[in-house]
Each structure stands twice: as structure tokens, then as C-alpha cells.
mmCIF file of C-alpha atoms in Angstrom:
data_model
loop_
_atom_site.group_PDB
_atom_site.id
_atom_site.type_symbol
_atom_site.label_atom_id
_atom_site.label_comp_id
_atom_site.label_asym_id
_atom_site.label_seq_id
_atom_site.Cartn_x
_atom_site.Cartn_y
_atom_site.Cartn_z
ATOM 1 C CA MET E 1 -0.031 -0.047 0.100
ATOM 2 C CA GLN E 2 1.562 3.073 -1.302
ATOM 3 C CA GLY E 3 2.576 5.570 1.485
ATOM 4 C CA PHE E 4 1.200 3.404 4.528
ATOM 5 C CA VAL E 5 2.178 4.439 7.923
ATOM 6 C CA PRO E 6 1.122 2.232 10.952
ATOM 7 C CA PRO E 7 -1.595 4.006 12.660
ATOM 8 C CA PRO E 8 0.421 3.873 15.982
ATOM 9 C CA GLN E 9 3.433 5.517 14.382
ATOM 10 C CA VAL E 10 1.270 8.056 12.945
ATOM 11 C CA LEU E 11 0.124 9.097 16.456
ATOM 12 C CA LEU E 12 3.936 9.164 17.526
ATOM 13 C CA ASN E 13 4.905 11.329 14.489
ATOM 14 C CA THR E 14 1.969 13.608 15.615
ATOM 15 C CA ALA E 15 3.203 13.610 19.292
ATOM 16 C CA ARG E 16 6.686 14.806 18.026
ATOM 17 C CA ARG E 17 5.358 17.505 15.856
ATOM 18 C CA LEU E 18 2.808 18.972 18.260
ATOM 19 C CA GLY E 19 4.588 18.374 21.650
ATOM 20 C CA ALA E 20 3.086 20.462 24.155
ATOM 21 C CA HIS E 21 -0.005 21.186 22.357
ATOM 22 C CA PRO E 22 -2.921 19.590 24.142
ATOM 23 C CA ALA E 23 -3.865 16.213 22.570
ATOM 24 C CA TYR E 24 -7.082 15.452 24.724
ATOM 25 C CA HIS E 25 -8.640 16.691 27.720
ATOM 26 C CA VAL E 26 -10.717 15.169 30.636
ATOM 27 C CA ARG E 27 -13.477 16.663 32.870
ATOM 28 C CA GLY E 28 -12.437 17.259 36.465
ATOM 29 C CA ALA E 29 -14.355 18.436 39.226
ATOM 30 C CA ASP E 30 -14.183 21.960 38.167
ATOM 31 C CA SER E 31 -12.748 22.228 34.561
ATOM 32 C CA TRP E 32 -11.451 20.379 31.798
ATOM 33 C CA GLN E 33 -7.716 19.098 32.269
ATOM 34 C CA GLY E 34 -5.370 18.701 29.268
ATOM 35 C CA THR E 35 -2.727 16.264 28.400
ATOM 36 C CA SER E 36 0.049 17.378 25.908
ATOM 37 C CA TRP E 37 0.846 15.193 22.812
ATOM 38 C CA GLN E 38 4.259 14.462 24.146
ATOM 39 C CA ASP E 39 2.800 13.061 27.113
ATOM 40 C CA TYR E 40 0.082 11.165 25.202
ATOM 41 C CA GLY E 41 2.836 9.764 22.866
ATOM 42 C CA GLU E 42 5.246 8.607 25.655
ATOM 43 C CA ALA E 43 1.989 6.798 27.465
ATOM 44 C CA VAL E 44 1.410 4.986 24.297
ATOM 45 C CA ARG E 45 4.953 3.639 24.310
ATOM 46 C CA GLN E 46 5.034 3.051 27.805
ATOM 47 C CA ALA E 47 1.747 0.877 27.490
ATOM 48 C CA ALA E 48 3.199 -0.941 24.423
ATOM 49 C CA ARG E 49 6.134 -1.746 26.417
ATOM 50 C CA ALA E 50 4.250 -3.011 29.336
ATOM 51 C CA LEU E 51 2.190 -5.178 26.858
ATOM 52 C CA LEU E 52 5.602 -6.890 25.695
ATOM 53 C CA GLN E 53 6.592 -7.230 29.408
ATOM 54 C CA LEU E 54 3.409 -9.396 29.889
ATOM 55 C CA GLY E 55 4.274 -11.616 27.035
ATOM 56 C CA VAL E 56 1.869 -10.464 24.451
ATOM 57 C CA GLN E 57 2.567 -11.758 21.181
ATOM 58 C CA ARG E 58 2.042 -10.548 17.524
ATOM 59 C CA GLY E 59 -1.643 -11.310 16.580
ATOM 60 C CA ASP E 60 -2.640 -11.713 20.262
ATOM 61 C CA ALA E 61 -5.704 -9.841 21.281
ATOM 62 C CA VAL E 62 -5.850 -7.271 23.913
ATOM 63 C CA ALA E 63 -9.429 -6.367 25.055
ATOM 64 C CA ILE E 64 -10.898 -3.031 26.518
ATOM 65 C CA LEU E 65 -14.116 -2.897 28.452
ATOM 66 C CA GLY E 66 -15.040 0.693 29.445
ATOM 67 C CA PHE E 67 -16.635 4.016 28.806
ATOM 68 C CA ASN E 68 -14.319 6.356 26.512
ATOM 69 C CA SER E 69 -11.313 7.397 28.162
ATOM 70 C CA PRO E 70 -7.709 8.360 27.196
ATOM 71 C CA GLN E 71 -6.359 4.908 28.660
ATOM 72 C CA TRP E 72 -8.852 3.384 26.154
ATOM 73 C CA SER E 73 -7.247 4.902 23.264
ATOM 74 C CA THR E 74 -3.708 4.508 24.739
ATOM 75 C CA MET E 75 -4.228 0.796 25.218
ATOM 76 C CA ALA E 76 -5.727 0.265 21.683
ATOM 77 C CA PHE E 77 -2.815 2.320 20.097
ATOM 78 C CA ALA E 78 -0.184 0.294 22.335
ATOM 79 C CA ALA E 79 -1.645 -2.919 21.171
ATOM 80 C CA MET E 80 -1.353 -1.871 17.572
ATOM 81 C CA ALA E 81 2.282 -0.771 17.977
ATOM 82 C CA ILE E 82 3.198 -4.250 19.047
ATOM 83 C CA GLY E 83 1.385 -5.958 16.041
ATOM 84 C CA ALA E 84 -1.431 -7.108 18.609
ATOM 85 C CA THR E 85 -5.221 -6.629 18.150
ATOM 86 C CA PRO E 86 -7.361 -4.024 20.206
ATOM 87 C CA ALA E 87 -10.819 -5.662 20.725
ATOM 88 C CA GLY E 88 -13.326 -3.366 22.119
ATOM 89 C CA ILE E 89 -16.240 -4.404 24.420
ATOM 90 C CA TYR E 90 -19.324 -2.154 24.884
ATOM 91 C CA TRP E 91 -19.540 -1.061 28.281
ATOM 92 C CA THR E 92 -23.115 -2.188 28.385
ATOM 93 C CA SER E 93 -22.444 -5.697 27.912
ATOM 94 C CA SER E 94 -23.741 -8.513 30.181
ATOM 95 C CA SER E 95 -21.291 -10.911 31.749
ATOM 96 C CA GLN E 96 -22.099 -13.532 29.200
ATOM 97 C CA ASP E 97 -21.294 -11.346 26.199
ATOM 98 C CA ILE E 98 -17.996 -10.443 27.884
ATOM 99 C CA ALA E 99 -17.085 -13.990 28.066
ATOM 100 C CA TYR E 100 -17.824 -14.799 24.905
ATOM 101 C CA ILE E 101 -15.948 -12.021 23.263
ATOM 102 C CA LEU E 102 -12.891 -12.581 25.434
ATOM 103 C CA ASN E 103 -12.958 -16.331 24.576
ATOM 104 C CA HIS E 104 -13.779 -15.776 20.765
ATOM 105 C CA CYS E 105 -10.721 -13.383 20.276
ATOM 106 C CA ARG E 106 -8.555 -15.077 23.018
ATOM 107 C CA ALA E 107 -7.440 -12.001 24.811
ATOM 108 C CA SER E 108 -4.653 -12.278 27.292
ATOM 109 C CA VAL E 109 -5.088 -8.936 28.446
ATOM 110 C CA LEU E 110 -8.404 -6.984 29.397
ATOM 111 C CA LEU E 111 -8.517 -3.359 30.409
ATOM 112 C CA VAL E 112 -11.575 -2.393 32.715
ATOM 113 C CA ASP E 113 -12.332 0.942 33.590
ATOM 114 C CA ASP E 114 -14.227 0.469 37.092
ATOM 115 C CA PRO E 115 -14.915 -1.905 39.793
ATOM 116 C CA LYS E 116 -18.746 -2.303 38.606
ATOM 117 C CA ARG E 117 -17.750 -3.522 35.146
ATOM 118 C CA LEU E 118 -15.083 -5.603 36.796
ATOM 119 C CA LYS E 119 -17.719 -7.671 38.689
ATOM 120 C CA ASN E 120 -19.358 -8.396 35.450
ATOM 121 C CA VAL E 121 -16.056 -10.012 34.666
ATOM 122 C CA GLU E 122 -15.605 -11.563 37.986
ATOM 123 C CA ALA E 123 -19.088 -13.342 37.615
ATOM 124 C CA VAL E 124 -17.696 -15.462 34.535
ATOM 125 C CA GLU E 125 -14.077 -15.700 35.585
ATOM 126 C CA PRO E 126 -13.935 -19.461 35.519
ATOM 127 C CA ASP E 127 -15.123 -19.554 32.107
ATOM 128 C CA LEU E 128 -12.188 -17.270 30.611
ATOM 129 C CA LEU E 129 -9.912 -19.537 28.870
ATOM 130 C CA HIS E 130 -7.179 -17.456 27.580
ATOM 131 C CA LEU E 131 -7.209 -14.329 29.927
ATOM 132 C CA LYS E 132 -4.098 -13.775 32.138
ATOM 133 C CA THR E 133 -4.070 -10.342 33.098
ATOM 134 C CA VAL E 134 -6.786 -7.852 34.173
ATOM 135 C CA VAL E 135 -5.862 -4.035 34.311
ATOM 136 C CA LEU E 136 -8.219 -1.721 36.285
ATOM 137 C CA LEU E 137 -8.105 2.025 35.728
ATOM 138 C CA SER E 138 -9.496 2.581 39.101
ATOM 139 C CA PRO E 139 -7.031 1.687 41.951
ATOM 140 C CA VAL E 140 -7.264 -2.013 42.674
ATOM 141 C CA GLU E 141 -8.014 -1.456 46.202
ATOM 142 C CA GLN E 142 -11.466 -0.185 45.271
ATOM 143 C CA ALA E 143 -12.339 -3.409 43.750
ATOM 144 C CA ALA E 144 -12.589 -5.335 47.291
ATOM 145 C CA ASN E 145 -12.237 -4.695 50.928
ATOM 146 C CA GLY E 146 -8.272 -4.354 50.808
ATOM 147 C CA PRO E 147 -5.692 -4.835 48.389
ATOM 148 C CA LEU E 148 -6.473 -7.568 45.549
ATOM 149 C CA ASN E 149 -3.811 -8.607 43.447
ATOM 150 C CA THR E 150 -5.631 -11.701 41.539
ATOM 151 C CA LEU E 151 -9.059 -12.168 40.123
ATOM 152 C CA GLY E 152 -9.597 -15.701 40.360
ATOM 153 C CA ARG E 153 -6.491 -17.280 38.654
ATOM 154 C CA HIS E 154 -5.907 -14.003 36.701
ATOM 155 C CA GLN E 155 -3.512 -11.441 37.637
ATOM 156 C CA LEU E 156 -5.259 -8.067 38.552
ATOM 157 C CA THR E 157 -3.340 -4.767 38.461
ATOM 158 C CA SER E 158 -3.829 -1.075 38.396
ATOM 159 C CA TRP E 159 -3.284 1.167 35.445
ATOM 160 C CA ASN E 160 -0.078 2.881 37.303
ATOM 161 C CA GLN E 161 1.081 -0.627 37.970
ATOM 162 C CA PHE E 162 0.694 -1.809 34.324
ATOM 163 C CA LEU E 163 2.423 1.048 33.112
ATOM 164 C CA SER E 164 5.424 0.816 35.348
ATOM 165 C CA LEU E 165 6.130 -2.565 33.691
ATOM 166 C CA GLY E 166 7.116 -0.791 30.523
ATOM 167 C CA THR E 167 10.677 -0.075 31.144
ATOM 168 C CA THR E 168 12.609 1.593 28.742
ATOM 169 C CA ALA E 169 14.802 -1.795 28.538
ATOM 170 C CA LEU E 170 12.164 -2.999 26.068
ATOM 171 C CA GLU E 171 12.328 0.007 23.908
ATOM 172 C CA ARG E 172 14.459 -1.752 21.107
ATOM 173 C CA GLN E 173 12.034 -4.655 21.026
ATOM 174 C CA LEU E 174 9.169 -2.153 20.846
ATOM 175 C CA SER E 175 10.947 -0.295 17.856
ATOM 176 C CA GLU E 176 11.238 -3.593 16.063
ATOM 177 C CA ARG E 177 7.710 -4.448 16.234
ATOM 178 C CA LEU E 178 6.814 -0.951 14.878
ATOM 179 C CA ALA E 179 9.100 -1.268 12.109
ATOM 180 C CA SER E 180 7.668 -4.726 11.116
ATOM 181 C CA LEU E 181 3.940 -3.588 10.986
ATOM 182 C CA SER E 182 2.253 -4.012 7.527
ATOM 183 C CA PRO E 183 -1.003 -2.868 6.059
ATOM 184 C CA GLU E 184 -2.271 -6.356 6.348
ATOM 185 C CA ASP E 185 -2.021 -6.704 10.250
ATOM 186 C CA ILE E 186 -5.218 -6.716 11.916
ATOM 187 C CA GLY E 187 -5.822 -2.932 13.536
ATOM 188 C CA THR E 188 -8.827 -3.714 15.389
ATOM 189 C CA LEU E 189 -11.766 -6.184 15.949
ATOM 190 C CA ILE E 190 -15.156 -4.656 16.025
ATOM 191 C CA TYR E 191 -17.787 -6.938 17.537
ATOM 192 C CA THR E 192 -21.394 -6.574 15.859
ATOM 193 C CA SER E 193 -24.768 -6.191 18.058
ATOM 194 C CA GLY E 194 -25.261 -10.243 17.440
ATOM 195 C CA THR E 195 -28.881 -9.795 16.242
ATOM 196 C CA THR E 196 -28.594 -13.140 14.348
ATOM 197 C CA GLY E 197 -26.827 -14.905 17.196
ATOM 198 C CA PRO E 198 -23.402 -14.277 19.155
ATOM 199 C CA ALA E 199 -21.534 -11.028 18.295
ATOM 200 C CA LYS E 200 -19.640 -11.299 14.908
ATOM 201 C CA ALA E 201 -16.039 -9.934 14.875
ATOM 202 C CA VAL E 202 -15.206 -7.703 12.000
ATOM 203 C CA ALA E 203 -11.363 -7.584 11.522
ATOM 204 C CA LEU E 204 -10.145 -4.232 10.129
ATOM 205 C CA SER E 205 -6.554 -4.260 9.140
ATOM 206 C CA GLN E 206 -4.005 -1.366 9.906
ATOM 207 C CA GLY E 207 -4.064 -0.340 6.298
ATOM 208 C CA ASN E 208 -7.757 0.347 6.264
ATOM 209 C CA LEU E 209 -7.432 2.341 9.414
ATOM 210 C CA TRP E 210 -4.641 4.299 8.155
ATOM 211 C CA TRP E 211 -6.235 4.909 4.681
ATOM 212 C CA MET E 212 -9.621 6.091 6.280
ATOM 213 C CA GLY E 213 -7.756 8.104 8.936
ATOM 214 C CA GLN E 214 -5.830 10.070 6.204
ATOM 215 C CA ASN E 215 -8.792 10.714 4.018
ATOM 216 C CA MET E 216 -11.054 11.741 6.852
ATOM 217 C CA THR E 217 -8.323 14.624 7.984
ATOM 218 C CA SER E 218 -8.221 15.701 4.497
ATOM 219 C CA LEU E 219 -11.875 15.619 3.580
ATOM 220 C CA TYR E 220 -12.909 17.527 6.737
ATOM 221 C CA GLU E 221 -9.968 19.770 6.625
ATOM 222 C CA VAL E 222 -9.058 19.418 10.464
ATOM 223 C CA ASP E 223 -6.047 20.109 12.103
ATOM 224 C CA GLU E 224 -4.580 20.626 15.827
ATOM 225 C CA ARG E 225 -6.964 23.776 16.246
ATOM 226 C CA ASP E 226 -10.158 21.581 16.134
ATOM 227 C CA ARG E 227 -11.889 20.359 19.212
ATOM 228 C CA MET E 228 -14.066 17.117 19.211
ATOM 229 C CA LEU E 229 -16.245 15.381 21.857
ATOM 230 C CA SER E 230 -15.671 11.760 22.324
ATOM 231 C CA TYR E 231 -18.854 10.005 23.916
ATOM 232 C CA LEU E 232 -20.075 7.428 21.552
ATOM 233 C CA PRO E 233 -18.946 3.928 22.323
ATOM 234 C CA LEU E 234 -15.190 3.489 21.325
ATOM 235 C CA ALA E 235 -16.246 -0.099 20.527
ATOM 236 C CA HIS E 236 -17.651 1.038 17.512
ATOM 237 C CA ILE E 237 -15.619 1.737 14.369
ATOM 238 C CA ALA E 238 -17.284 5.024 13.996
ATOM 239 C CA GLU E 239 -16.010 6.586 17.214
ATOM 240 C CA GLN E 240 -12.571 5.046 16.797
ATOM 241 C CA MET E 241 -12.296 6.592 13.487
ATOM 242 C CA GLY E 242 -13.010 10.136 14.759
ATOM 243 C CA SER E 243 -11.605 10.446 18.325
ATOM 244 C CA MET E 244 -8.549 8.016 17.476
ATOM 245 C CA HIS E 245 -7.548 7.704 14.008
ATOM 246 C CA ASN E 246 -8.694 11.371 12.439
ATOM 247 C CA GLN E 247 -7.161 12.840 15.720
ATOM 248 C CA ALA E 248 -3.660 10.896 14.992
ATOM 249 C CA HIS E 249 -3.504 12.124 11.453
ATOM 250 C CA SER E 250 -4.914 15.761 12.168
ATOM 251 C CA GLY E 251 -3.792 16.652 15.831
ATOM 252 C CA LEU E 252 -7.170 17.681 16.978
ATOM 253 C CA SER E 253 -7.976 17.788 20.630
ATOM 254 C CA VAL E 254 -10.347 15.275 21.756
ATOM 255 C CA TYR E 255 -12.404 15.947 24.939
ATOM 256 C CA TYR E 256 -13.476 12.727 26.754
ATOM 257 C CA ALA E 257 -17.002 13.103 28.092
ATOM 258 C CA ARG E 258 -17.633 12.091 31.483
ATOM 259 C CA SER E 259 -20.919 10.365 30.767
ATOM 260 C CA ILE E 260 -23.523 10.396 28.094
ATOM 261 C CA GLU E 261 -25.815 12.219 30.551
ATOM 262 C CA GLU E 262 -23.570 15.223 30.747
ATOM 263 C CA LEU E 263 -23.446 15.544 26.888
ATOM 264 C CA GLY E 264 -25.518 18.663 26.972
ATOM 265 C CA ASP E 265 -23.128 20.497 29.426
ATOM 266 C CA HIS E 266 -19.984 19.335 27.584
ATOM 267 C CA LEU E 267 -21.268 20.726 24.384
ATOM 268 C CA LYS E 268 -21.780 24.188 25.872
ATOM 269 C CA GLU E 269 -18.455 24.095 27.756
ATOM 270 C CA VAL E 270 -16.314 22.701 24.989
ATOM 271 C CA ARG E 271 -18.207 24.107 21.837
ATOM 272 C CA PRO E 272 -16.704 21.457 19.315
ATOM 273 C CA THR E 273 -15.512 22.282 15.968
ATOM 274 C CA ILE E 274 -16.570 18.890 14.861
ATOM 275 C CA PHE E 275 -19.314 16.578 16.232
ATOM 276 C CA PHE E 276 -20.603 13.401 15.359
ATOM 277 C CA GLY E 277 -23.709 11.890 16.054
ATOM 278 C CA VAL E 278 -25.900 9.047 15.274
ATOM 279 C CA PRO E 279 -29.553 9.880 14.249
ATOM 280 C CA ARG E 280 -30.870 9.519 17.510
ATOM 281 C CA VAL E 281 -28.545 12.276 18.883
ATOM 282 C CA TRP E 282 -29.432 14.564 16.005
ATOM 283 C CA GLU E 283 -33.044 13.866 16.619
ATOM 284 C CA LYS E 284 -32.875 14.853 20.076
ATOM 285 C CA MET E 285 -30.940 17.820 19.162
ATOM 286 C CA GLN E 286 -33.752 18.768 16.561
ATOM 287 C CA ALA E 287 -36.801 18.431 19.138
ATOM 288 C CA GLY E 288 -34.913 20.555 21.707
ATOM 289 C CA ILE E 289 -34.228 23.250 19.257
ATOM 290 C CA GLU E 290 -37.695 23.102 17.994
ATOM 291 C CA ALA E 291 -39.241 23.266 21.423
ATOM 292 C CA LYS E 292 -37.076 26.394 22.069
ATOM 293 C CA LEU E 293 -37.923 28.008 18.889
ATOM 294 C CA ASN E 294 -41.720 27.485 19.224
ATOM 295 C CA GLN E 295 -41.381 29.564 22.353
ATOM 296 C CA ALA E 296 -39.354 32.110 20.665
ATOM 297 C CA THR E 297 -41.320 35.886 20.055
ATOM 298 C CA GLY E 298 -40.253 39.328 18.575
ATOM 299 C CA THR E 299 -36.533 39.470 17.651
ATOM 300 C CA LYS E 300 -35.632 36.063 18.559
ATOM 301 C CA ALA E 301 -38.263 34.516 16.351
ATOM 302 C CA ARG E 302 -37.066 36.684 13.364
ATOM 303 C CA LEU E 303 -33.403 35.877 13.978
ATOM 304 C CA ALA E 304 -34.378 32.128 14.369
ATOM 305 C CA ARG E 305 -36.470 32.165 11.106
ATOM 306 C CA TRP E 306 -33.324 33.754 9.305
ATOM 307 C CA ALA E 307 -31.011 31.422 10.608
ATOM 308 C CA LEU E 308 -33.068 28.421 9.364
ATOM 309 C CA GLY E 309 -32.857 29.935 5.981
ATOM 310 C CA VAL E 310 -29.209 30.824 6.060
ATOM 311 C CA GLY E 311 -28.118 27.392 7.048
ATOM 312 C CA PRO E 312 -29.650 25.336 4.312
ATOM 313 C CA ALA E 313 -28.551 28.024 1.672
ATOM 314 C CA LEU E 314 -24.736 27.642 3.023
ATOM 315 C CA ALA E 315 -25.018 23.757 2.775
ATOM 316 C CA ARG E 316 -26.453 23.969 -1.026
ATOM 317 C CA ALA E 317 -23.435 26.099 -1.766
ATOM 318 C CA GLY E 318 -21.068 23.669 -0.232
ATOM 319 C CA SER E 319 -19.874 26.181 2.157
ATOM 320 C CA ARG E 320 -18.602 24.929 5.469
ATOM 321 C CA ARG E 321 -15.547 26.167 7.523
ATOM 322 C CA PRO E 322 -14.841 29.498 6.122
ATOM 323 C CA ALA E 323 -18.411 30.780 6.818
ATOM 324 C CA LEU E 324 -18.247 29.164 10.261
ATOM 325 C CA ARG E 325 -14.975 30.984 11.149
ATOM 326 C CA ALA E 326 -16.442 34.180 9.877
ATOM 327 C CA LEU E 327 -19.379 33.949 11.824
ATOM 328 C CA ALA E 328 -17.263 33.290 14.977
ATOM 329 C CA GLY E 329 -14.497 35.594 14.485
ATOM 330 C CA ALA E 330 -15.446 37.604 17.336
ATOM 331 C CA ALA E 331 -15.027 34.751 19.743
ATOM 332 C CA ASP E 332 -11.656 34.071 18.903
ATOM 333 C CA GLU E 333 -10.064 36.038 21.886
ATOM 334 C CA PRO E 334 -8.275 33.674 24.198
ATOM 335 C CA GLY E 335 -10.198 33.087 27.275
ATOM 336 C CA ALA E 336 -9.448 31.887 31.003
ATOM 337 C CA PRO E 337 -7.112 28.941 31.133
ATOM 338 C CA THR E 338 -9.838 26.354 31.327
ATOM 339 C CA ASP E 339 -11.279 27.937 27.955
ATOM 340 C CA PRO E 340 -11.116 25.048 25.441
ATOM 341 C CA SER E 341 -10.296 27.643 22.951
ATOM 342 C CA GLN E 342 -7.120 28.711 24.435
ATOM 343 C CA GLY E 343 -4.334 28.826 21.949
ATOM 344 C CA THR E 344 -6.433 27.043 19.333
ATOM 345 C CA GLY E 345 -7.184 29.923 17.151
ATOM 346 C CA ARG E 346 -10.809 28.227 17.062
ATOM 347 C CA PRO E 347 -14.249 29.853 18.487
ATOM 348 C CA GLY E 348 -14.660 28.816 21.993
ATOM 349 C CA PRO E 349 -17.402 29.703 24.748
ATOM 350 C CA GLY E 350 -19.526 32.685 23.923
ATOM 351 C CA PRO E 351 -21.204 33.870 20.880
ATOM 352 C CA GLY E 352 -20.214 31.516 17.913
ATOM 353 C CA PRO E 353 -21.690 29.006 15.564
ATOM 354 C CA LEU E 354 -23.222 25.588 16.541
ATOM 355 C CA PRO E 355 -20.787 22.587 16.394
ATOM 356 C CA GLU E 356 -20.111 21.831 12.821
ATOM 357 C CA LEU E 357 -21.622 18.796 11.167
ATOM 358 C CA TRP E 358 -19.572 15.638 10.616
ATOM 359 C CA ARG E 359 -20.442 14.977 7.458
ATOM 360 C CA ARG E 360 -19.946 17.597 4.500
ATOM 361 C CA ALA E 361 -22.986 18.853 3.007
ATOM 362 C CA HIS E 362 -22.957 18.358 -0.897
ATOM 363 C CA PRO E 363 -24.798 20.827 -3.393
ATOM 364 C CA PRO E 364 -27.789 18.820 -4.983
#
């Protein structure tokens, strides 16, 4: 495949290029906390070395169960970096579904985000034939009354303990694995809903992920000044493409939602320049907007009618980013340190456009 660069190498290249620029943000108690590209890239390398220390081989599966988080993406890229295959599991999965997927992909390592979902794994622990190590994002002590180092016959470790395994002594081995990656290597396993039986695994190659990520970045004209909210399940390929592979190519900043229920508040705080939503999300947005428009009177009502006319006209003309930037020009002033637009040159909180649609509107 001409021009192929393995997805984890794309991310590492972007980390070197952007350095101190924020790669992602998580919502703390009072504000969004950012992490630089440099630190993100190093975390991926360290997690990859830790997987090597655990004996993960090329072609092995590394499973991830949990809500969207930087560690989700870090573990996925780390697995790809050593030629292993990340396999996402929906956070709503039952114990039986978790056991089926873990056994089907023969995962030797599983990342779990919290004790609640760990209990779902614990319920089927005797049935997990290939699993060796469980990594828990929460401190291990939260999983039981007191320290816990095993889950049945499986090793249980915290995220920080897991990362500590990734010593620099393994850097040469990591570099060799990275250099040996090919477009045909499996980059991810996507498990379907299983409406006709057990979930089916769709295997997508690293070449596929690289090609799609590269073209998405070019088509949607995104770069490190953009912001995106990650809230749909990362076990789905659509969210992986947006907040992992498109990000790795473009350098955009990802804001990880704390929960689906807080999406409305997050949208107001982050004001993403790119927003991806499934039909149900757009329907709920439309219903909420229409309800408010129906209550509008006077000047607000006239402005609303004007906006409803201008939006479709711009879409038919094929106008996207330039019009949005012009409309938001007054909002480009840097804000407080927690302002998502700080140093990005993109509109942040305050007067500005609605989040840009993920898909490009083509003229009829």
C-alpha cells in the first residue's frame, strides 16, 4: 500500500510534531484538564512496552471494556504498536457477552475501567480460558475490601502498576515491532450487535485504518486547532475513526465526555468544532431546538427564522468551514486557562456557531 504508515506510528509522529499542544482533555471536578501530545505519545510507548513485558505476542488480542477515556485509546494504540489487536467491548455488555468476546478473540489482557464492570468479569471468571491479566483503571483497592492482586486465577493490576512494567529496556523490542508492521496486520476487532446470534467480529486491517484516517483528515479539513467530543462507544468503528485515527492524523484535541448524561453540558463548555452523532442524537437535538424556537417571540423569532434560511443555503452552496470561522471571528479571543479555545484559534465559549456537522453537505 503506497505511502502506508502504521496508525500507532502516525500518532507518535504527531506527538513529536505537536509536543506541548493539548492532545486530549478530561473533565475534572471544576474544569477540563488537558494532556500534551508529548505525554500522550510517551504513554502509548510505555503501555506498548508493558504489553511486551506481559508476553503479548504479535496477533494476540488485547480487550478493552469501559466508557471512553484516554486510557482506552492509549491501550488500543499500544496493542497495535506491537502487532497485537485491540478488541473493544461495549460498556453495557452482559457478563455472558463479555465472556463470549474474550474467549472468541482469545484475549490475554483485558483493560476494565471501574469496579462495577469488573464484577461482570468476575461473574464469569472461571469461563475465561485465555485471559491472563486484568488491568483496572480505578485503584485496585477499590475492587474489594483491601488490596487485591488476583481475580480468581488471573493477575489483577492497576493502570499505574501496568505502566510501570513498560521500562525503557524494552524500547528496542518495541521499535522492532513497530518497524515490522504491515498494512495487512489486523488493526482492530469490531464486534457487531449479534442480532442473529452471538456477536460477530469484523477484522479491520491497519492499512484500512490508516487510509480512512488520512482521507477523513483531508476531506474534513481538520487540524490541531479543532476540538471534538468523544462520547459514543469506542467499541464502535465510527468513534474509533473520529477520536482516535482522525485525531492521530490531524492533531485535533479530543474532549472525553464524563458520561452520556452530561453531553449537553459538555457541548456548552467545549463548543466542539467537529461533532459526530448517530441519528438519535440529532433527533433529540432537533426536538430540543424546535421546542425552544416555538417559544420564541419578537426579535428572537425573526433571528431564528433567518438562521433556518441561511443554514440550508450555505449547505447547498457547499460552504462549511470558512463561513463558520467568519461568523465566529469575534469569539476567537483567548479566554481563561480552562477555556477549550485557549491557544487554538478556534471559537470557544461565548457567541459562536453551533458545532460543525461531521459530514460534508454536498450541493444537490
